[in-house]
mmCIF file of C-alpha atoms in Angstrom:
data_model
loop_
_atom_site.group_PDB
_atom_site.id
_atom_site.type_symbol
_atom_site.label_atom_id
_atom_site.label_comp_id
_atom_site.label_asym_id
_atom_site.label_seq_id
_atom_site.Cartn_x
_atom_site.Cartn_y
_atom_site.Cartn_z
ATOM 1 C CA MET A 1 -22.392 7.687 -88.585
ATOM 2 C CA GLY A 2 -22.251 9.031 -91.972
ATOM 3 C CA THR A 3 -25.975 10.004 -92.800
ATOM 4 C CA THR A 4 -27.954 12.864 -91.602
ATOM 5 C CA PRO A 5 -30.874 12.262 -89.560
ATOM 6 C CA ASP A 6 -34.238 13.316 -90.446
ATOM 7 C CA CYS A 7 -35.830 15.714 -88.616
ATOM 8 C CA ARG A 8 -39.158 15.395 -89.821
ATOM 9 C CA GLU A 9 -42.315 15.008 -88.095
ATOM 10 C CA PRO A 10 -42.941 10.733 -87.404
ATOM 11 C CA SER A 11 -45.974 9.457 -89.615
ATOM 12 C CA HIS A 12 -47.772 8.302 -85.643
ATOM 13 C CA PRO A 13 -49.203 10.537 -83.612
ATOM 14 C CA LEU A 14 -47.587 12.472 -81.209
ATOM 15 C CA SER A 15 -48.373 11.757 -77.822
ATOM 16 C CA THR A 16 -49.781 14.651 -75.789
ATOM 17 C CA LEU A 17 -50.964 13.617 -72.587
ATOM 18 C CA SER A 18 -52.778 15.900 -70.454
ATOM 19 C CA MET A 19 -51.530 17.951 -68.159
ATOM 20 C CA PRO A 20 -53.081 19.299 -65.005
ATOM 21 C CA GLU A 21 -55.750 22.315 -65.680
ATOM 22 C CA SER A 22 -53.789 24.425 -63.188
ATOM 23 C CA MET A 23 -50.539 24.160 -65.306
ATOM 24 C CA THR A 24 -49.894 25.835 -69.092
ATOM 25 C CA LEU A 25 -46.969 25.833 -71.150
ATOM 26 C CA THR A 26 -46.217 28.494 -73.937
ATOM 27 C CA GLU A 27 -42.825 28.281 -76.367
ATOM 28 C CA CYS A 28 -39.791 30.137 -75.647
ATOM 29 C CA ARG A 29 -38.864 32.245 -78.327
ATOM 30 C CA GLY A 30 -35.601 33.616 -79.464
ATOM 31 C CA TRP A 31 -33.480 30.959 -76.902
ATOM 32 C CA LEU A 32 -30.996 30.657 -79.601
ATOM 33 C CA PRO A 33 -28.237 32.881 -80.252
ATOM 34 C CA GLY A 34 -27.355 34.025 -83.590
ATOM 35 C CA GLY A 35 -25.371 31.436 -85.791
ATOM 36 C CA LYS A 36 -26.277 28.740 -83.389
ATOM 37 C CA ARG A 37 -28.259 25.910 -85.314
ATOM 38 C CA ALA A 38 -29.193 24.158 -81.693
ATOM 39 C CA ALA A 39 -27.655 23.742 -77.653
ATOM 40 C CA VAL A 40 -26.044 20.952 -75.322
ATOM 41 C CA CYS A 41 -25.834 20.574 -72.023
ATOM 42 C CA PHE A 42 -25.083 18.368 -69.256
ATOM 43 C CA SER A 43 -26.090 18.412 -65.651
ATOM 44 C CA VAL A 44 -25.804 15.807 -62.949
ATOM 45 C CA ASP A 45 -28.217 14.732 -59.919
ATOM 46 C CA ASP A 46 -27.835 13.956 -56.631
ATOM 47 C CA VAL A 47 -24.610 15.525 -55.656
ATOM 48 C CA HIS A 48 -24.390 15.702 -51.930
ATOM 49 C CA PRO A 49 -21.617 15.164 -50.019
ATOM 50 C CA ALA A 50 -21.750 11.186 -48.486
ATOM 51 C CA THR A 51 -18.643 9.808 -49.287
ATOM 52 C CA SER A 52 -17.616 5.573 -50.330
ATOM 53 C CA ARG A 53 -17.557 5.521 -46.641
ATOM 54 C CA ASP A 54 -21.150 6.228 -46.352
ATOM 55 C CA GLU A 55 -24.125 3.849 -48.876
ATOM 56 C CA PHE A 56 -22.148 5.414 -51.737
ATOM 57 C CA ASP A 57 -20.057 8.144 -52.832
ATOM 58 C CA ALA A 58 -21.924 11.002 -54.100
ATOM 59 C CA GLY A 59 -19.315 13.293 -54.157
ATOM 60 C CA GLY A 60 -17.685 13.686 -51.057
ATOM 61 C CA ASP A 61 -14.745 12.153 -52.072
ATOM 62 C CA LEU A 62 -14.644 14.845 -54.295
ATOM 63 C CA GLY A 63 -12.082 14.521 -57.403
ATOM 64 C CA ARG A 64 -10.524 11.565 -55.763
ATOM 65 C CA GLY A 65 -14.192 9.612 -56.218
ATOM 66 C CA ALA A 66 -17.269 10.332 -58.466
ATOM 67 C CA LEU A 67 -16.377 13.749 -58.984
ATOM 68 C CA GLY A 68 -13.441 13.138 -60.706
ATOM 69 C CA HIS A 69 -15.650 11.660 -63.673
ATOM 70 C CA VAL A 70 -16.988 15.465 -63.796
ATOM 71 C CA GLU A 71 -13.044 16.344 -63.702
ATOM 72 C CA ARG A 72 -12.187 14.528 -66.641
ATOM 73 C CA LEU A 73 -14.671 15.420 -68.864
ATOM 74 C CA LEU A 74 -14.425 18.991 -68.394
ATOM 75 C CA ASP A 75 -10.555 18.799 -68.615
ATOM 76 C CA ARG A 76 -10.996 16.686 -71.870
ATOM 77 C CA HIS A 77 -13.758 19.128 -73.598
ATOM 78 C CA PRO A 78 -12.771 22.366 -73.537
ATOM 79 C CA ARG A 79 -16.528 23.873 -74.487
ATOM 80 C CA LEU A 80 -18.591 21.526 -72.167
ATOM 81 C CA ARG A 81 -20.577 23.520 -69.295
ATOM 82 C CA VAL A 82 -21.728 21.414 -66.452
ATOM 83 C CA THR A 83 -25.030 21.575 -64.097
ATOM 84 C CA LEU A 84 -24.599 19.696 -60.890
ATOM 85 C CA PHE A 85 -28.335 19.522 -58.950
ATOM 86 C CA VAL A 86 -27.153 19.378 -55.235
ATOM 87 C CA THR A 87 -29.287 18.282 -52.422
ATOM 88 C CA PRO A 88 -28.465 20.208 -49.764
ATOM 89 C CA ASP A 89 -29.467 18.155 -46.957
ATOM 90 C CA TRP A 90 -29.368 14.665 -48.160
ATOM 91 C CA ARG A 91 -31.446 12.260 -45.924
ATOM 92 C CA LEU A 92 -32.155 8.788 -48.106
ATOM 93 C CA LYS A 93 -29.871 6.177 -46.536
ATOM 94 C CA ARG A 94 -31.147 3.177 -49.064
ATOM 95 C CA LEU A 95 -33.130 3.720 -52.502
ATOM 96 C CA VAL A 96 -35.061 0.693 -51.730
ATOM 97 C CA PRO A 97 -37.834 -0.111 -48.977
ATOM 98 C CA THR A 98 -36.228 -2.182 -46.170
ATOM 99 C CA ARG A 99 -39.259 -1.250 -43.349
ATOM 100 C CA LYS A 100 -41.647 -3.923 -46.145
ATOM 101 C CA TRP A 101 -43.549 -5.467 -42.864
ATOM 102 C CA LEU A 102 -44.528 -2.049 -41.668
ATOM 103 C CA THR A 103 -45.261 -0.685 -45.262
ATOM 104 C CA ARG A 104 -48.472 -3.733 -45.474
ATOM 105 C CA ILE A 105 -50.134 -1.820 -42.678
ATOM 106 C CA PRO A 106 -52.873 0.563 -44.235
ATOM 107 C CA LEU A 107 -52.989 3.107 -41.592
ATOM 108 C CA LEU A 108 -49.019 3.264 -41.590
ATOM 109 C CA ARG A 109 -48.125 2.756 -45.271
ATOM 110 C CA GLU A 110 -48.402 6.304 -46.341
ATOM 111 C CA ARG A 111 -47.054 7.825 -42.877
ATOM 112 C CA ILE A 112 -43.763 6.376 -42.773
ATOM 113 C CA HIS A 113 -40.528 6.353 -44.336
ATOM 114 C CA TRP A 114 -40.039 3.217 -46.153
ATOM 115 C CA ALA A 115 -36.429 3.066 -45.307
ATOM 116 C CA PRO A 116 -34.026 4.413 -42.939
ATOM 117 C CA LEU A 117 -32.930 7.816 -43.263
ATOM 118 C CA THR A 118 -29.556 9.612 -42.169
ATOM 119 C CA PRO A 119 -30.264 12.198 -38.950
ATOM 120 C CA ARG A 120 -31.495 15.553 -40.139
ATOM 121 C CA GLY A 121 -28.210 18.007 -40.872
ATOM 122 C CA HIS A 122 -26.087 14.606 -41.097
ATOM 123 C CA PHE A 123 -25.151 15.207 -44.961
ATOM 124 C CA ARG A 124 -26.039 18.857 -44.662
ATOM 125 C CA ILE A 125 -23.152 21.016 -46.992
ATOM 126 C CA ASP A 126 -22.559 24.016 -44.679
ATOM 127 C CA ARG A 127 -21.066 21.144 -42.624
ATOM 128 C CA PHE A 128 -19.109 20.194 -45.416
ATOM 129 C CA PRO A 129 -16.508 23.150 -46.242
ATOM 130 C CA GLU A 130 -14.003 21.183 -48.080
ATOM 131 C CA PHE A 131 -17.375 19.723 -50.390
ATOM 132 C CA VAL A 132 -17.931 23.250 -50.854
ATOM 133 C CA ALA A 133 -15.098 24.836 -51.732
ATOM 134 C CA TYR A 134 -14.248 21.791 -54.200
ATOM 135 C CA LEU A 135 -17.768 23.017 -56.168
ATOM 136 C CA ASN A 136 -17.102 26.499 -55.908
ATOM 137 C CA ALA A 137 -13.910 26.106 -58.086
ATOM 138 C CA LEU A 138 -14.893 23.333 -60.376
ATOM 139 C CA PRO A 139 -14.735 25.309 -63.788
ATOM 140 C CA ARG A 140 -17.502 25.999 -66.302
ATOM 141 C CA THR A 141 -19.983 24.635 -63.535
ATOM 142 C CA ASP A 142 -23.052 25.743 -62.319
ATOM 143 C CA CYS A 143 -24.713 24.120 -59.206
ATOM 144 C CA ALA A 144 -28.432 24.101 -58.649
ATOM 145 C CA LEU A 145 -30.917 23.217 -56.334
ATOM 146 C CA HIS A 146 -32.437 19.009 -56.146
ATOM 147 C CA GLY A 147 -34.686 19.481 -53.532
ATOM 148 C CA LEU A 148 -33.926 19.717 -49.655
ATOM 149 C CA HIS A 149 -34.131 16.383 -48.305
ATOM 150 C CA HIS A 150 -34.899 14.210 -51.518
ATOM 151 C CA ALA A 151 -36.852 12.080 -49.410
ATOM 152 C CA HIS A 152 -40.935 11.527 -48.378
ATOM 153 C CA PRO A 153 -43.146 9.071 -46.267
ATOM 154 C CA GLY A 154 -44.921 6.918 -48.067
ATOM 155 C CA PRO A 155 -44.245 4.302 -51.433
ATOM 156 C CA ARG A 156 -42.865 7.246 -53.528
ATOM 157 C CA MET A 157 -39.881 7.523 -50.908
ATOM 158 C CA ALA A 158 -37.985 9.438 -53.352
ATOM 159 C CA VAL A 159 -40.051 11.870 -54.817
ATOM 160 C CA GLU A 160 -39.837 14.737 -52.181
ATOM 161 C CA PHE A 161 -42.406 17.220 -53.342
ATOM 162 C CA GLN A 162 -45.800 15.193 -53.458
ATOM 163 C CA GLU A 163 -49.319 17.111 -51.939
ATOM 164 C CA GLN A 164 -47.392 19.581 -50.252
ATOM 165 C CA SER A 165 -49.533 23.037 -50.525
ATOM 166 C CA ARG A 166 -47.889 26.414 -52.302
ATOM 167 C CA SER A 167 -46.999 27.396 -48.713
ATOM 168 C CA GLU A 168 -45.210 24.013 -47.855
ATOM 169 C CA CYS A 169 -43.667 24.013 -50.813
ATOM 170 C CA SER A 170 -42.314 27.283 -50.021
ATOM 171 C CA ALA A 171 -40.893 26.933 -47.145
ATOM 172 C CA LEU A 172 -38.705 23.479 -47.945
ATOM 173 C CA LEU A 173 -37.378 26.299 -50.393
ATOM 174 C CA GLN A 174 -36.323 28.700 -48.386
ATOM 175 C CA GLU A 175 -34.694 26.281 -46.175
ATOM 176 C CA ALA A 176 -32.671 25.142 -48.872
ATOM 177 C CA ARG A 177 -31.917 28.377 -50.182
ATOM 178 C CA ARG A 178 -30.628 28.987 -46.539
ATOM 179 C CA ILE A 179 -28.535 25.973 -46.251
ATOM 180 C CA PHE A 180 -26.677 26.946 -49.831
ATOM 181 C CA ALA A 181 -26.307 30.626 -48.434
ATOM 182 C CA THR A 182 -24.884 29.301 -45.032
ATOM 183 C CA ALA A 183 -22.185 26.506 -46.749
ATOM 184 C CA GLY A 184 -21.104 30.140 -49.445
ATOM 185 C CA LEU A 185 -22.069 27.403 -52.474
ATOM 186 C CA ARG A 186 -22.487 29.594 -55.475
ATOM 187 C CA HIS A 187 -25.323 28.899 -57.359
ATOM 188 C CA VAL A 188 -27.744 29.823 -60.084
ATOM 189 C CA GLN A 189 -31.777 29.777 -59.823
ATOM 190 C CA GLY A 190 -32.222 26.619 -61.011
ATOM 191 C CA PHE A 191 -34.764 23.574 -59.396
ATOM 192 C CA ALA A 192 -34.729 19.635 -60.252
ATOM 193 C CA PRO A 193 -37.010 18.139 -58.076
ATOM 194 C CA PRO A 194 -36.668 14.991 -56.896
ATOM 195 C CA ALA A 195 -37.677 11.647 -59.399
ATOM 196 C CA TRP A 196 -39.178 14.524 -61.509
ATOM 197 C CA SER A 197 -42.128 15.234 -59.788
ATOM 198 C CA ALA A 198 -42.914 19.476 -59.835
ATOM 199 C CA PRO A 199 -46.777 19.673 -59.106
ATOM 200 C CA PRO A 200 -48.616 23.012 -59.787
ATOM 201 C CA SER A 201 -47.915 24.036 -56.066
ATOM 202 C CA LEU A 202 -44.398 23.603 -56.072
ATOM 203 C CA CYS A 203 -44.312 25.272 -59.484
ATOM 204 C CA GLU A 204 -45.972 28.214 -58.469
ATOM 205 C CA ALA A 205 -43.500 28.361 -55.319
ATOM 206 C CA LEU A 206 -40.426 28.338 -57.559
ATOM 207 C CA ASN A 207 -41.829 30.956 -59.399
ATOM 208 C CA GLU A 208 -42.858 33.067 -56.557
ATOM 209 C CA ALA A 209 -39.698 32.725 -55.320
ATOM 210 C CA ASP A 210 -37.783 33.750 -58.859
ATOM 211 C CA PHE A 211 -36.284 30.509 -59.967
ATOM 212 C CA HIS A 212 -35.140 30.940 -63.558
ATOM 213 C CA PHE A 213 -36.032 27.416 -64.609
ATOM 214 C CA VAL A 214 -36.737 23.715 -63.639
ATOM 215 C CA THR A 215 -36.089 20.250 -65.187
ATOM 216 C CA SER A 216 -39.421 18.145 -64.212
ATOM 217 C CA ALA A 217 -39.775 15.718 -67.052
ATOM 218 C CA ARG A 218 -37.572 13.005 -68.604
ATOM 219 C CA ASP A 219 -38.713 11.250 -72.113
ATOM 220 C CA LEU A 220 -36.208 9.037 -73.768
ATOM 221 C CA ASP A 221 -38.075 7.358 -75.817
ATOM 222 C CA THR A 222 -40.451 9.529 -77.992
ATOM 223 C CA PRO A 223 -39.604 9.654 -81.342
ATOM 224 C CA VAL A 224 -37.986 13.040 -81.790
ATOM 225 C CA SER A 225 -39.656 15.928 -83.889
ATOM 226 C CA GLN A 226 -40.371 19.346 -83.807
ATOM 227 C CA ARG A 227 -43.513 19.119 -82.081
ATOM 228 C CA ALA A 228 -42.687 16.042 -80.132
ATOM 229 C CA ARG A 229 -44.478 15.911 -76.332
ATOM 230 C CA THR A 230 -43.134 14.281 -73.382
ATOM 231 C CA ALA A 231 -44.864 11.174 -71.932
ATOM 232 C CA ARG A 232 -42.573 9.581 -69.723
ATOM 233 C CA SER A 233 -40.848 10.479 -66.434
ATOM 234 C CA GLY A 234 -42.716 13.645 -64.383
ATOM 235 C CA LEU A 235 -44.093 16.074 -66.552
ATOM 236 C CA HIS A 236 -46.386 15.154 -69.834
ATOM 237 C CA GLY A 237 -47.010 17.329 -72.624
ATOM 238 C CA ALA A 238 -44.128 19.567 -72.625
ATOM 239 C CA SER A 239 -42.004 19.783 -75.362
ATOM 240 C CA LEU A 240 -39.289 16.952 -75.698
ATOM 241 C CA ILE A 241 -36.507 19.526 -77.532
ATOM 242 C CA HIS A 242 -37.327 22.947 -76.502
ATOM 243 C CA PRO A 243 -37.648 24.858 -73.463
ATOM 244 C CA MET A 244 -40.801 26.561 -72.469
ATOM 245 C CA TRP A 245 -42.581 28.932 -70.003
ATOM 246 C CA ILE A 246 -44.405 26.852 -67.180
ATOM 247 C CA ARG A 247 -47.038 28.901 -65.589
ATOM 248 C CA CYS A 248 -48.814 26.996 -62.585
ATOM 249 C CA ALA A 249 -51.596 28.134 -60.642
ATOM 250 C CA ALA A 250 -52.103 25.741 -57.007
ATOM 251 C CA ASN A 251 -55.561 24.632 -56.153
ATOM 252 C CA ASP A 252 -55.164 24.777 -52.756
ATOM 253 C CA GLU A 253 -54.533 28.578 -51.412
ATOM 254 C CA SER A 254 -56.265 31.662 -53.189
ATOM 255 C CA THR A 255 -54.912 34.783 -52.714
ATOM 256 C CA GLY A 256 -56.315 38.258 -53.451
ATOM 257 C CA ALA A 257 -52.721 39.392 -53.969
ATOM 258 C CA THR A 258 -51.322 40.523 -57.875
ATOM 259 C CA ALA A 259 -50.406 37.290 -59.658
ATOM 260 C CA VAL A 260 -46.607 37.077 -59.770
ATOM 261 C CA PRO A 261 -45.746 37.039 -63.824
ATOM 262 C CA CYS A 262 -44.673 34.225 -65.307
ATOM 263 C CA ARG A 263 -40.748 33.711 -65.665
ATOM 264 C CA LEU A 264 -39.793 29.856 -65.120
ATOM 265 C CA VAL A 265 -38.576 28.042 -67.923
ATOM 266 C CA HIS A 266 -38.855 24.331 -68.195
ATOM 267 C CA PHE A 267 -36.588 21.904 -69.401
ATOM 268 C CA THR A 268 -36.891 18.401 -70.658
ATOM 269 C CA THR A 269 -33.666 15.567 -70.272
ATOM 270 C CA ASN A 270 -33.776 14.023 -73.353
ATOM 271 C CA PHE A 271 -30.635 11.599 -73.133
ATOM 272 C CA GLN A 272 -28.981 9.644 -70.782
ATOM 273 C CA ALA A 273 -26.470 6.788 -71.156
ATOM 274 C CA THR A 274 -29.076 4.255 -72.925
ATOM 275 C CA SER A 275 -30.221 6.639 -75.643
ATOM 276 C CA THR A 276 -28.414 6.278 -78.573
ATOM 277 C CA ILE A 277 -25.976 8.650 -80.717
ATOM 278 C CA GLU A 278 -28.757 8.919 -83.397
ATOM 279 C CA ARG A 279 -31.467 10.180 -81.135
ATOM 280 C CA ALA A 280 -29.014 13.017 -79.918
ATOM 281 C CA LEU A 281 -27.884 14.137 -83.914
ATOM 282 C CA THR A 282 -31.931 14.023 -84.762
ATOM 283 C CA ILE A 283 -32.226 16.651 -81.660
ATOM 284 C CA ILE A 284 -29.881 18.926 -83.013
ATOM 285 C CA GLU A 285 -30.965 18.491 -87.061
ATOM 286 C CA CYS A 286 -34.459 19.168 -85.187
ATOM 287 C CA GLY A 287 -32.450 22.446 -83.810
ATOM 288 C CA GLY A 288 -33.264 21.646 -80.047
ATOM 289 C CA LEU A 289 -31.896 21.325 -77.043
ATOM 290 C CA LEU A 290 -29.810 18.436 -76.513
ATOM 291 C CA ALA A 291 -30.449 17.954 -72.272
ATOM 292 C CA ILE A 292 -28.209 15.000 -71.092
ATOM 293 C CA LYS A 293 -28.445 13.602 -67.604
ATOM 294 C CA ALA A 294 -26.198 11.831 -65.338
ATOM 295 C CA HIS A 295 -26.166 10.756 -61.909
ATOM 296 C CA ILE A 296 -23.372 10.963 -59.428
ATOM 297 C CA PHE A 297 -23.254 7.621 -58.577
ATOM 298 C CA LYS A 298 -23.498 4.280 -60.696
ATOM 299 C CA THR A 299 -24.569 1.715 -57.391
ATOM 300 C CA GLY A 300 -25.362 2.344 -53.793
ATOM 301 C CA GLY A 301 -28.353 2.601 -51.432
ATOM 302 C CA GLY A 302 -29.805 -0.820 -52.983
ATOM 303 C CA ILE A 303 -30.271 0.588 -56.840
ATOM 304 C CA THR A 304 -27.645 0.836 -59.570
ATOM 305 C CA MET A 305 -28.074 3.606 -61.431
ATOM 306 C CA LEU A 306 -28.433 3.685 -65.809
ATOM 307 C CA ASP A 307 -27.281 6.789 -66.256
ATOM 308 C CA GLY A 308 -24.991 7.030 -63.444
ATOM 309 C CA LEU A 309 -21.453 8.559 -64.058
ATOM 310 C CA ASP A 310 -19.069 6.018 -64.610
ATOM 311 C CA ASN A 311 -15.789 5.448 -66.244
ATOM 312 C CA ALA A 312 -18.199 3.533 -69.521
ATOM 313 C CA TYR A 313 -20.366 6.145 -69.819
ATOM 314 C CA CYS A 314 -17.572 9.108 -69.836
ATOM 315 C CA ASP A 315 -16.626 7.531 -72.668
ATOM 316 C CA TYR A 316 -19.823 7.214 -74.284
ATOM 317 C CA LEU A 317 -20.263 10.806 -73.818
ATOM 318 C CA GLU A 318 -17.109 11.318 -75.175
ATOM 319 C CA ARG A 319 -17.528 9.924 -77.974
ATOM 320 C CA LEU A 320 -20.566 11.588 -78.464
ATOM 321 C CA TRP A 321 -19.319 14.913 -77.710
ATOM 322 C CA ARG A 322 -16.274 13.941 -80.709
ATOM 323 C CA GLU A 323 -18.763 13.001 -83.060
ATOM 324 C CA LEU A 324 -20.691 16.281 -82.499
ATOM 325 C CA GLU A 325 -18.162 18.471 -82.753
ATOM 326 C CA THR A 326 -16.696 17.021 -86.046
ATOM 327 C CA ARG A 327 -20.103 17.423 -87.577
ATOM 328 C CA TYR A 328 -21.320 21.102 -86.550
ATOM 329 C CA GLY A 329 -18.169 22.770 -84.918
ATOM 330 C CA ASP A 330 -19.112 26.514 -84.042
ATOM 331 C CA ALA A 331 -22.671 26.429 -85.375
ATOM 332 C CA LEU A 332 -23.346 23.921 -81.487
ATOM 333 C CA TRP A 333 -23.778 26.474 -78.433
ATOM 334 C CA TRP A 334 -22.048 24.342 -75.687
ATOM 335 C CA THR A 335 -24.002 26.089 -72.884
ATOM 336 C CA THR A 336 -25.791 25.817 -69.262
ATOM 337 C CA LEU A 337 -29.254 25.409 -68.360
ATOM 338 C CA ALA A 338 -29.309 28.713 -66.389
ATOM 339 C CA GLU A 339 -27.729 30.426 -69.645
ATOM 340 C CA VAL A 340 -30.493 29.112 -71.734
ATOM 341 C CA ALA A 341 -33.194 30.384 -69.244
ATOM 342 C CA GLY A 342 -31.202 33.511 -69.055
ATOM 343 C CA ARG A 343 -31.654 34.197 -72.920
ATOM 344 C CA CYS A 344 -35.294 33.029 -72.706
ATOM 345 C CA ARG A 345 -36.224 35.660 -69.579
ATOM 346 C CA ALA A 346 -34.075 38.327 -71.954
ATOM 347 C CA THR A 347 -36.155 38.286 -75.005
ATOM 348 C CA ALA A 348 -39.148 38.174 -73.206
ATOM 349 C CA ASN A 349 -38.893 41.390 -71.958
#
């Protein structure tokens, strides 16, 4: 760990896969505070009130269970800030298909859920006041939206936003916000679309509803450089290491009203449990945002998450953060996605 990573451009061509024509990205300028060379953010997906008595503990066991890992990291790293992406009314019971014979019927396969769902409202967070109070009490922690149900008919069963119109996306966002408000969950105006899928209709709805940021790309493989662009999960062509303004114009609806100014910031997840410390150091050397992702559970619903937050992942993160603190000290900005988006919006005025 004694060498300094090289942030120069790689000799091979960068991957710049095209985005939808209705979507444009532009650089956010001035997002780093003075005296800071790079930033570190940590976020956790799929938080909801399911307990170990259900298919998997996604936060319902509070500090006794999965959220205890978040507590551990916060306790041991006073500079750490966390964003928890919470699903207001989680409905997926299994995360792998179980109705396989029905999925072979052409007229049904796109219209049915490929695995059973929990009843609507079963895990709605306003029914779990202890869960909400626990999240509200966590220090240095933001909560933000992670879909509404995290479910969709058809083969991409966890990809909640697919073919919906802008108005349909708006209705889902309004319902999600209503549940948060009824529950009394303090939250920031951010959104992580389930399975990274943010079609133009969703992005436009997010911007119109004055969400501040969206995380709709994950790329753990593209080599790090200043100009590197995403080419893996979710949105292609976004900056790998810098926040960007995202403007989306849905093609399904037209309006004579004046367009809403673009105020939506896009972030890319570029690090998780399977990433090397060398990758993290290179992102820092490039002056980027090290955006670390975890999922709240390791095993459940028929799958094992590579970035599930267990003891081994916590150990790895602690080793990484000690290395960063030793190398860079106060030159690093330990922050949240909402805080970075806030600086982008402030410097754009």
